[in-house]
XYZ file of C-alpha atoms in Angstrom:
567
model
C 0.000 0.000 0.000
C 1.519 3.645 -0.656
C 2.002 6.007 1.848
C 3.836 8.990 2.274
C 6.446 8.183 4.769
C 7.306 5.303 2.391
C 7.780 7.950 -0.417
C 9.413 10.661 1.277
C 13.183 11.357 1.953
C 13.980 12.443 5.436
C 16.649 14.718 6.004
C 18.118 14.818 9.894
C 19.011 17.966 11.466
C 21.161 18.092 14.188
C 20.090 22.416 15.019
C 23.024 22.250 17.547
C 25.392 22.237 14.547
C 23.262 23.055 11.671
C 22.923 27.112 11.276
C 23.227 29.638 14.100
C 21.581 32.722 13.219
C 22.672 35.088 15.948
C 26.166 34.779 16.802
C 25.942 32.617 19.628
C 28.090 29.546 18.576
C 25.151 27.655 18.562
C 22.735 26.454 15.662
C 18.779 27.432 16.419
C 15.506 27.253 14.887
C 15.538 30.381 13.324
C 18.783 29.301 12.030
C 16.520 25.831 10.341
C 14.412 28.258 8.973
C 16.998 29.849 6.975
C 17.908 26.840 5.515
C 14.681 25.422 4.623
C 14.687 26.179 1.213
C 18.444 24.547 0.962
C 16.788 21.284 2.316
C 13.819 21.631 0.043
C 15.962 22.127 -2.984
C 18.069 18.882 -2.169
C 14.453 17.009 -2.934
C 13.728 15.816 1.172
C 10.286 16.623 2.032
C 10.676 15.583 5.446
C 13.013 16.958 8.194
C 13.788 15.253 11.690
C 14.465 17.266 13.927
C 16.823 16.116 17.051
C 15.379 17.667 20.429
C 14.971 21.292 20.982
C 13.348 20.913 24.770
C 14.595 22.380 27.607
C 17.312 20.934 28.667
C 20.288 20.866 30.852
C 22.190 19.588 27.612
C 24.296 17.307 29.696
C 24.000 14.588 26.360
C 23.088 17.325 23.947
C 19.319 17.620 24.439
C 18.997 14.009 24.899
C 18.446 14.872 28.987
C 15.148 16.836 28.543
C 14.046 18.446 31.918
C 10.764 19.892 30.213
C 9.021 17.947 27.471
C 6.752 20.926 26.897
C 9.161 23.695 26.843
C 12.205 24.514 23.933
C 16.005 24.955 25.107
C 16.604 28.405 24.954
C 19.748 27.844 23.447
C 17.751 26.780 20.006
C 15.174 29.573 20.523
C 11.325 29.389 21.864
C 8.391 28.324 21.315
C 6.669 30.959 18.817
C 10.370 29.993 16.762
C 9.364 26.577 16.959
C 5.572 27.279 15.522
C 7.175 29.249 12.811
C 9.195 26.270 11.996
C 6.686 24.334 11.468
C 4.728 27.040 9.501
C 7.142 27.321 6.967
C 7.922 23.399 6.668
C 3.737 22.812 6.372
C 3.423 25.986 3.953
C 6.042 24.300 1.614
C 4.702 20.689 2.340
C 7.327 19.495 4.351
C 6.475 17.524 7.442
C 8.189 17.343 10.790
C 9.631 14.775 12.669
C 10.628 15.107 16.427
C 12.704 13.154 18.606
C 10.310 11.535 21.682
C 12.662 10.695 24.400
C 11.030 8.650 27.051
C 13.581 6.144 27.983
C 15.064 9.045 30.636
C 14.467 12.477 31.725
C 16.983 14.573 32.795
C 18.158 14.473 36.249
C 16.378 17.954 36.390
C 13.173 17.381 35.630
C 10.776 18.427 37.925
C 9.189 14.573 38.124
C 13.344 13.220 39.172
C 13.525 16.059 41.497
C 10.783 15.219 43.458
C 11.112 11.509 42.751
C 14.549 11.665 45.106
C 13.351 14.199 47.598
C 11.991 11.121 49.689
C 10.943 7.654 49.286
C 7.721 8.148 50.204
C 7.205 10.878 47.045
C 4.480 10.252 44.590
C 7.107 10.320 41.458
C 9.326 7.935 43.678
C 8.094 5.077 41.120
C 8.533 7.133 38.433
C 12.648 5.819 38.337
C 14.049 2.737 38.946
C 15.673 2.424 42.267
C 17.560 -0.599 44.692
C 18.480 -0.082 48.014
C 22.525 0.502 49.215
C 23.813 -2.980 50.011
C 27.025 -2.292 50.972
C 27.649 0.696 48.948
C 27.536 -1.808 45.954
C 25.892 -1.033 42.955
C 22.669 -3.584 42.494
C 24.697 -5.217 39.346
C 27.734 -5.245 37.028
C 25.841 -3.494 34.010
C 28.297 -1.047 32.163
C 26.465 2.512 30.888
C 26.631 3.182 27.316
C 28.677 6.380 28.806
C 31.228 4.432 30.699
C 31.076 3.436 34.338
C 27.829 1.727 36.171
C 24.611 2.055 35.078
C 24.232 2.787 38.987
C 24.135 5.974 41.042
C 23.817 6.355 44.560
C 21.122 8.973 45.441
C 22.774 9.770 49.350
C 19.704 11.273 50.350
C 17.620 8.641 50.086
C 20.401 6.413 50.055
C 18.800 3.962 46.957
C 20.608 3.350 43.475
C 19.176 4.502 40.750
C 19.327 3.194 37.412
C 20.650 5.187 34.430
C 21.478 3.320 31.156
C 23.472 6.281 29.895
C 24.810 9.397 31.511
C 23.645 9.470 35.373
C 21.813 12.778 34.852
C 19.527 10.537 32.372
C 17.538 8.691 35.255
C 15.492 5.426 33.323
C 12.033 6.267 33.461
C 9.861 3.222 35.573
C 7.184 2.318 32.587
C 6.120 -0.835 34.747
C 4.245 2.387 36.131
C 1.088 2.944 34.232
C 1.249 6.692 35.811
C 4.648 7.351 33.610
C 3.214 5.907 30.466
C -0.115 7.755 31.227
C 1.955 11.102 31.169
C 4.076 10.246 28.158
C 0.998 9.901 26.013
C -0.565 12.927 27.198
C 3.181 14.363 25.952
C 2.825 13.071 22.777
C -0.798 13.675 22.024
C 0.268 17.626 23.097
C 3.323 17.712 20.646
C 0.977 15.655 17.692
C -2.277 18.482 18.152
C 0.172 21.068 17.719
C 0.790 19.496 14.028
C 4.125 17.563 14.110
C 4.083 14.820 11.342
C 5.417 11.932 13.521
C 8.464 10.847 16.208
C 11.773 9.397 16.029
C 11.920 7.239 19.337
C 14.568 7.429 20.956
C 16.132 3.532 22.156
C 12.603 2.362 22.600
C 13.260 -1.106 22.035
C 15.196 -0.206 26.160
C 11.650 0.997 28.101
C 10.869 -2.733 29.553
C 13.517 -3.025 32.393
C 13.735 -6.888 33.478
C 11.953 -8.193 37.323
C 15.614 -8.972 38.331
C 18.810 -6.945 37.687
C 21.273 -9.820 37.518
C 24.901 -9.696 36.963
C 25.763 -10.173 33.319
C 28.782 -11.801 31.682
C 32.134 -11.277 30.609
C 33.438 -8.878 32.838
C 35.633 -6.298 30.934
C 38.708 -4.641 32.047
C 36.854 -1.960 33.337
C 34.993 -4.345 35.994
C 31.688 -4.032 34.537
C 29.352 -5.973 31.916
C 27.603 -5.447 29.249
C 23.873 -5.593 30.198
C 21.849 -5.291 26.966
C 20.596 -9.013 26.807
C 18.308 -8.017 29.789
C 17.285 -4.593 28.674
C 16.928 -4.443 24.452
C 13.689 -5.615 23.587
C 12.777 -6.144 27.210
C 10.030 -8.354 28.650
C 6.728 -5.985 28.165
C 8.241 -3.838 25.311
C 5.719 -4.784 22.692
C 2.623 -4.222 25.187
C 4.031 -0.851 25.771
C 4.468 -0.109 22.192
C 0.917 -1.812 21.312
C -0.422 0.342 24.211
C 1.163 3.004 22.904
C -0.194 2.619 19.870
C -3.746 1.993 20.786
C -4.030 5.442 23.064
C -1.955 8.038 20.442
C -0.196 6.807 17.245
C -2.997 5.086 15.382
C -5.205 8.503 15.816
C -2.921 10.280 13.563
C -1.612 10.009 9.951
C 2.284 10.227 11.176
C 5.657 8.510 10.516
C 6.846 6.348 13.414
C 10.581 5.242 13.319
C 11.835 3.331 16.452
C 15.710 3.350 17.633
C 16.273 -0.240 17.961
C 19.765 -1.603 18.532
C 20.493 -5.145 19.090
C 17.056 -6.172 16.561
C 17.176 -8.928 14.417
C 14.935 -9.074 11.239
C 13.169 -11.481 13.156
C 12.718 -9.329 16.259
C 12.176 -5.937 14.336
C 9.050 -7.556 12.800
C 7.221 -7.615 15.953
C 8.048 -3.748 16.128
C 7.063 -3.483 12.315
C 4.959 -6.226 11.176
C 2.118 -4.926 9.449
C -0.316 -6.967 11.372
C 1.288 -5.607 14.784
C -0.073 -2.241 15.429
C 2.908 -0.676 16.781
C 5.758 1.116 14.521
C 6.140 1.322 11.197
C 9.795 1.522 11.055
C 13.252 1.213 12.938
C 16.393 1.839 12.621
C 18.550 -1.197 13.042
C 22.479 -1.396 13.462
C 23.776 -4.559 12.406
C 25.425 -2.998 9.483
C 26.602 -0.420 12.137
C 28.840 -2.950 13.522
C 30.547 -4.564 10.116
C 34.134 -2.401 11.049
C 33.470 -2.674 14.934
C 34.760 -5.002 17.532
C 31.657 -6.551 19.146
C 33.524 -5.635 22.673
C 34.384 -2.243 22.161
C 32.459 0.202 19.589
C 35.763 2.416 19.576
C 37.643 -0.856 18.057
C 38.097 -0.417 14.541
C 38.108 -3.411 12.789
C 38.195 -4.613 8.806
C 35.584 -4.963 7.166
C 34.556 -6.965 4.268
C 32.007 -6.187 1.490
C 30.638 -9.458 1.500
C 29.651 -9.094 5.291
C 27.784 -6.179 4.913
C 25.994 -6.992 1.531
C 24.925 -10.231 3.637
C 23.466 -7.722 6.651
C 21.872 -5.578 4.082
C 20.202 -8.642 1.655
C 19.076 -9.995 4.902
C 16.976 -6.860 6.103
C 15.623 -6.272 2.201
C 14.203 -9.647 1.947
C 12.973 -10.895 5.260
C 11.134 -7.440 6.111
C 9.687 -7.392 2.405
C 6.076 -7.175 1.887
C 5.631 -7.596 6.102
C 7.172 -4.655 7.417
C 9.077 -1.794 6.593
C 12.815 -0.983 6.251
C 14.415 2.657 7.472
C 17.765 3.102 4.878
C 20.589 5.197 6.665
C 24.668 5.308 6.485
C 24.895 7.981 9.364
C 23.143 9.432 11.956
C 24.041 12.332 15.031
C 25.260 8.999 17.105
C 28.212 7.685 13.974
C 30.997 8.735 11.957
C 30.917 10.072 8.931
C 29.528 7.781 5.811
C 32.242 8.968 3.230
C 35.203 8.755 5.418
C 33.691 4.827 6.911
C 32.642 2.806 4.452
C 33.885 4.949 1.476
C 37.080 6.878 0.755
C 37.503 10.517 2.080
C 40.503 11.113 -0.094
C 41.250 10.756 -3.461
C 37.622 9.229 -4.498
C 35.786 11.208 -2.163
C 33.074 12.615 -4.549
C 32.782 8.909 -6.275
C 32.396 6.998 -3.305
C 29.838 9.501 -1.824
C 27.942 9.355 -4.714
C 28.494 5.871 -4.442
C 26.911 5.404 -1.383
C 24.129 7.886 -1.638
C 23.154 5.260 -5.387
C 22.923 2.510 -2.428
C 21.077 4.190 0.279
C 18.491 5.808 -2.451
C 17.683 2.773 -4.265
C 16.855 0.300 -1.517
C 13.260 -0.802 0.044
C 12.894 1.574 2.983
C 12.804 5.659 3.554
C 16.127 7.092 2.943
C 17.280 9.222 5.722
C 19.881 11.793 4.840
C 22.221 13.229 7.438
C 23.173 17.157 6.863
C 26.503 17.174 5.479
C 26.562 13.919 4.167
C 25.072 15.700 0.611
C 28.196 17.379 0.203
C 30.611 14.414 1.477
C 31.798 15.839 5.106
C 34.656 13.942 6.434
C 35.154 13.116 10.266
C 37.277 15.237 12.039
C 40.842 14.363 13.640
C 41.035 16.693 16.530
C 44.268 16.288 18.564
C 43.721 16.804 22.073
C 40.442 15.610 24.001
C 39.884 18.661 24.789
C 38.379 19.390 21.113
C 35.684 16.741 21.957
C 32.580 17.760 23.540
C 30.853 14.241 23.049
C 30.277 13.073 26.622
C 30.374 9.229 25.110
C 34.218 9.875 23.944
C 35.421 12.280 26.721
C 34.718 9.336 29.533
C 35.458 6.333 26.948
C 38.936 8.531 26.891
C 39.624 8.893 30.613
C 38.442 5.450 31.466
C 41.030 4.237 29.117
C 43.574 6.161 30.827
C 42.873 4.907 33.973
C 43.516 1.458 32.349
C 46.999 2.913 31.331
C 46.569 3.045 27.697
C 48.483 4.618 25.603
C 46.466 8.245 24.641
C 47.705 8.576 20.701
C 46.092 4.875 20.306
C 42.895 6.093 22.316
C 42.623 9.303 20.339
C 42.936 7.590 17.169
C 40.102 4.766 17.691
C 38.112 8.040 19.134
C 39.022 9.588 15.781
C 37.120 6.876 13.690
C 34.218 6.420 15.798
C 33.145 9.696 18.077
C 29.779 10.916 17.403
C 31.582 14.197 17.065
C 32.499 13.547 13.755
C 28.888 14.185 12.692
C 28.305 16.672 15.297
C 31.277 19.281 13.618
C 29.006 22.459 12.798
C 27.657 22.426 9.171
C 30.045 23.980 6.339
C 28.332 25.984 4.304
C 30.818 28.000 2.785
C 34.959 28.841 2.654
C 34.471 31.880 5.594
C 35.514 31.836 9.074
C 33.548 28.832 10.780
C 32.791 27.569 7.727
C 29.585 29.895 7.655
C 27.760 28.135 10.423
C 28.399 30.802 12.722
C 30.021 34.866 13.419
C 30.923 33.768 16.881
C 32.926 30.593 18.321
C 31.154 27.471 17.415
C 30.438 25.585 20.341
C 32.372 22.664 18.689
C 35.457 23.075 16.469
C 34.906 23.232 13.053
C 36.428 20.471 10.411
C 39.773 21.974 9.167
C 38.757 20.868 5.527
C 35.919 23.317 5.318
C 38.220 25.465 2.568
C 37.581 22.553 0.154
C 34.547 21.421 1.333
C 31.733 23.073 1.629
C 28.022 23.807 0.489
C 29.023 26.455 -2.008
C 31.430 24.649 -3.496
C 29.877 21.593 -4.099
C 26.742 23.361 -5.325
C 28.858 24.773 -8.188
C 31.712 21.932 -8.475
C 31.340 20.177 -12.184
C 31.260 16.428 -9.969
C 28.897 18.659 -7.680
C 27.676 15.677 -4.548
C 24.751 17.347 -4.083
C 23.570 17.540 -7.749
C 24.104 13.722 -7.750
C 21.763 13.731 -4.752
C 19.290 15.445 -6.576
C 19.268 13.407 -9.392
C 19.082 10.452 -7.574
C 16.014 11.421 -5.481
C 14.122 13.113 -8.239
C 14.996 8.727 -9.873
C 13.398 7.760 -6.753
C 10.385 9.708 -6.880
C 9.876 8.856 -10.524
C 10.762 5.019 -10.261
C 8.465 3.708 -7.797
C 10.433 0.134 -8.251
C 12.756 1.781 -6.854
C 10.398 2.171 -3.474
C 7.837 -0.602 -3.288
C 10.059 -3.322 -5.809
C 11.454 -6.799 -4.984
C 14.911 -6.911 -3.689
C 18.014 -9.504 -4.645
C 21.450 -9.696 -4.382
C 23.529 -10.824 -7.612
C 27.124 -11.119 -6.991
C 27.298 -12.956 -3.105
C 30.842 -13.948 -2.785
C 31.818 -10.505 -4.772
C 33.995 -8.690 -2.555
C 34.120 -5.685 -5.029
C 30.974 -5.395 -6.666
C 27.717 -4.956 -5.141
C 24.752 -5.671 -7.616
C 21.481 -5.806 -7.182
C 18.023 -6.016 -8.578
C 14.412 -4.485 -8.053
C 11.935 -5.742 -9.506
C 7.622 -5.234 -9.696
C 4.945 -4.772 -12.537
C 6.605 -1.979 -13.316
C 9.363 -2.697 -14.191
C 13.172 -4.269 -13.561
C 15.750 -1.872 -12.253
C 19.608 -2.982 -12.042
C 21.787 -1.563 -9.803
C 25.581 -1.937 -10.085
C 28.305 -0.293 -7.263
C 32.032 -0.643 -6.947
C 33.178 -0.694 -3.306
C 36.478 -0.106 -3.810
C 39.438 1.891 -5.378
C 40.142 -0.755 -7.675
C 38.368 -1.080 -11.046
C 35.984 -4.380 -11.056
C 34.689 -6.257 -13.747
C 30.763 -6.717 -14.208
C 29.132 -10.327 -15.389
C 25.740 -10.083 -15.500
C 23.895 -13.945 -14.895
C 22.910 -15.842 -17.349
C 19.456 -16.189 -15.946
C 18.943 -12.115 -16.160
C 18.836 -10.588 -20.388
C 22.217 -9.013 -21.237
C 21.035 -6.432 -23.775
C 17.646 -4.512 -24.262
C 18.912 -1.759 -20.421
C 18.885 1.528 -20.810
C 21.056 3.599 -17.919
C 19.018 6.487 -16.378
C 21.885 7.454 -13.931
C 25.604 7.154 -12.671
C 27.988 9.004 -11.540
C 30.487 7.706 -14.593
C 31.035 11.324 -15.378
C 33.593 11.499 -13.092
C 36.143 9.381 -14.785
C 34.661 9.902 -18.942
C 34.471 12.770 -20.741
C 33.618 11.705 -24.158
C 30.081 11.564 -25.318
C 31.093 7.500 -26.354
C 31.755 6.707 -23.155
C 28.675 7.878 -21.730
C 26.135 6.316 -23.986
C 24.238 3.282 -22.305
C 26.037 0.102 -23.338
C 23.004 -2.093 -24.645
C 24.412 -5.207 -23.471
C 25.686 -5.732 -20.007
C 27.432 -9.133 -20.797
C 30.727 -8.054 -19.333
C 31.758 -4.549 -18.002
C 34.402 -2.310 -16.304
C 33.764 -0.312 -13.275
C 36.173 2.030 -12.427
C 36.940 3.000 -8.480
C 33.594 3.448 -6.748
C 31.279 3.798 -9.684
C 27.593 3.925 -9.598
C 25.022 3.304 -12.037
C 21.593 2.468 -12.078
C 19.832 0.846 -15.056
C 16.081 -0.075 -16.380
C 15.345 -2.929 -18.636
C 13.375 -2.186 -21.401
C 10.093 -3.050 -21.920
């Protein structure tokens, strides 16, 4: 069935780092509005937004102490309803994040939650009673350190998955989910398009907090097995569903790490009433150690065509795929699974021919339409990340040596999406008059939006091409999915396929150039190319004609092309 959040192409704004419009260092609404036409003009008819509520900003907005108010810092609320004026007058729609895993340790239901023991918000968090002055379990936070803080007042642990100014909200308490929905419905009357939820598959806590296995160097565990897609998640999410989502026409995307195909179809199954999307990870953690996310490790091509194939298929015609490279939480797409030197226009047009013509809703991160880079700062001190800063010093604690630390923090810091947006070659790359609350990329000079819009290889121009494909091709939306070339560790080729019509895609992973056989079972002649980023290597009108038979072909270093069979 169409709808428009299958249609539509998302773009994410981080406003932290997108475009400050008074000279404070830091990007604000007013600064989105500026911008809107930019994001319109790319072909994205959707923006989500990452918070803008008050907040202490101890995780960047991800610690909201008012769900009802906006962080000053981005601007207020009459900015906010302007915002989403302008985005409705030009038919955008708006996404916002919905953080109900945690509040902020400031939030007036926390504060009076560990006033006493005998407050009505006391269930409202997750506490366990001081035994010993040891924490209740071994879990590690996602931040470093226990997932445990001792509340002296009360003199009770209390359970915070990430930083411990992000408390876990207690939904076994229907008085917590009761208020969330009455948060939501607030946020949806006032015309938002839908919510981006932040680790929802995390709400449903376990009945026992027991110690979990290996221990690391560190002395603590990883948790997760207990806590991701937790004992009563679904009937929170079906509950959820029931009192708010299913009342409005909206796009619902879920955070889910740690989801299988197989799990994500209870969250997305078209017969389960709950989501209609998530955003998985397993093809987040191809070049990762699975013990330490800062552990950079090789990655193959035929691992992650395996991970994508896998979430094409078994979700097709069932549920309902969200496509993504990069996100406010990873590095940058060009410089991780493509090449941010030489080839780094190819390989981000590369990329952006994957992510465009899979089964799913694209979501485009700002930046990534003009190939950003991450960033190599060279002292911690550049980093503002709170996940990096304490991965740093608990590393040094451990007596590691801090060049290797920085460098793994190079490749996978969340800064290195976070760097403010470069829009053009001036001081601060554009994004601001003042000092930018986090150091700019060095390599704004050469990079940047007004440069690329007017470059002959221009990244964005391929981005616009390729969406205006998408919107045109519907295959390219709604079509059958398979994988060609398996055991290819160069190549990754691909078909979609409906009544309408056969599409071929063909990309080159590498720096090398790779040689195309198309199977015997598929017809070698009769396909007409409608786009690929060949231009880049040929300049002669011979070279760019369509080749009517695909029998056997050369792809040079991280080509792209799409093609349509004939009818």
């Amino acid at each position: 069935m169409r709808k428009w959040w299958k249609e539509g192409i998302v773009y994410q704004v981080y406003p932290r780092s997108f475009y400050d419009s008074n000279g404070d260092g830091i990007g604000d609404l007013q600064g989105v509005i500026e911008k809107l036409d930019y994001i319109q003009s790319l072909g994205a008819d959707i923006i989500w937004l990452n918070p803008v509520y008050r907040s202490p900003n101890d995780d960047n907005g991800y610690d909201i102490s008012d769900y009802y108010s906006i962080m000053e810092d981005f601007g207020t609320m009459a900015d906010w309803e302007q915002l989403l004026a302008q985005m409705h007058q030009r038919g955008m729609k708006l996404i916002m994040d919905l953080v109900v895993n945690h509040t902020s340790d400031e939030h007036p239901w926390f504060v009076e939650a560990r006033a006493s023991k005998d407050s009505l918000y006391r269930d409202y968090y997750v506490w366990r009673p001081a035994d010993g002055k040891q924490p209740p379990n071994n879990w590690r936070s996602f931040f470093s350190g226990s997932v445990w803080e001792l509340d002296e007042q009360t003199d009770e642990y209390y359970l915070h998955l990430f930083s411990k100014k992000q408390p876990d909200l207690n939904w076994e308490q229907e008085e917590v989910r009761l208020d969330i929905y009455s948060m939501m419905k607030w946020w949806l009357d006032k015309g938002i398009d839908g919510f981006r939820m932040d680790v929802i598959n995390m709400i449903s806590k376990p009945p026992q907090f027991e110690d979990a296995a290996p221990v690391g160097d560190d002395g603590y565990a990883n948790g997760g097995d207990a806590f991701i897609n937790g004992p009563r998640v679904h009937e929170y999410l079906q509950e959820m569903n029931q009192k708010v989502l299913r009342h409005y026409d909206i796009l619902t995307v879920g955070e889910c790490p740690g989801t299988s195909p197989e799990e994500a179809l209870k969250y997305v199954g078209e017969d389960r009433q709950e989501l209609q999307m998530l955003f998985q990870f397993e093809h987040m953690k191809v070049d990762r150690s699975p013990d330490n996310k800062f552990e950079t490790i090789p990655w193959k091509l035929t691992t992650l065509k395996r991970v994508l194939t896998k979430w094409q298929t078994e979700l097709h015609g069932r549920g309902w795929n969200s496509l993504y490279w990069m996100n406010h939480d990873q590095p940058r797409t060009v410089s991780r699974f493509g090449n941010d030197g030489q080839y780094r226009i190819a390989s981000a047009q590369m990329l952006a021919t994957c992510n465009l013509t899979m089964q799913g809703t694209p979501y485009i991160y700002q930046g990534e339409e003009i190939g950003m880079t991450n960033v190599h700062f060279t002292d911690i001190e550049d980093y503002q990340d709170l996940e990096s800063v304490n991965y740093y010093h608990t590393r040094m604690k451990l007596g590691e040596d801090p060049r290797q630390v920085l460098e793994q923090i190079h490749q996978q810091s969340r800064d290195n999406s976070r760097t403010p947006m470069q829009w053009d070659a001036s001081e601060h790359a554009g994004f601001t008059t003042g000092s930018p609350w986090l150091k700019v990329n060095p390599n704004y000079a050469s990079i940047n939006v007004e440069q690329d819009r007017v470059a002959d290889r221009s990244i964005f121009a391929y981005y616009q091409q390729l969406i205006q494909l998408r919107k045109e091709h519907l295959t390219l939306v709604y079509g059958s999915f398979e994988n060609l070339l398996e055991e290819d560790e160069q190549l990754f080729a691909y078909v979609r396929k409906d009544e309408q019509g056969t599409y071929l895609i063909i990309l080159n992973f590498t720096e090398q150039e790779a040689r195309f056989q198309l199977p015997d079972y598929l017809p070698h002649g009769g396909w007409e190319k409608l786009l690929g980023n060949d231009d880049n290597y040929h300049d002669s009108d011979q070279d760019k004609q369509t080749p009517a038979n695909l029998q056997n072909m050369i792809f040079s270093p991280y080509e792209a092309a799409v093609y349509r069979l004939q009818p």
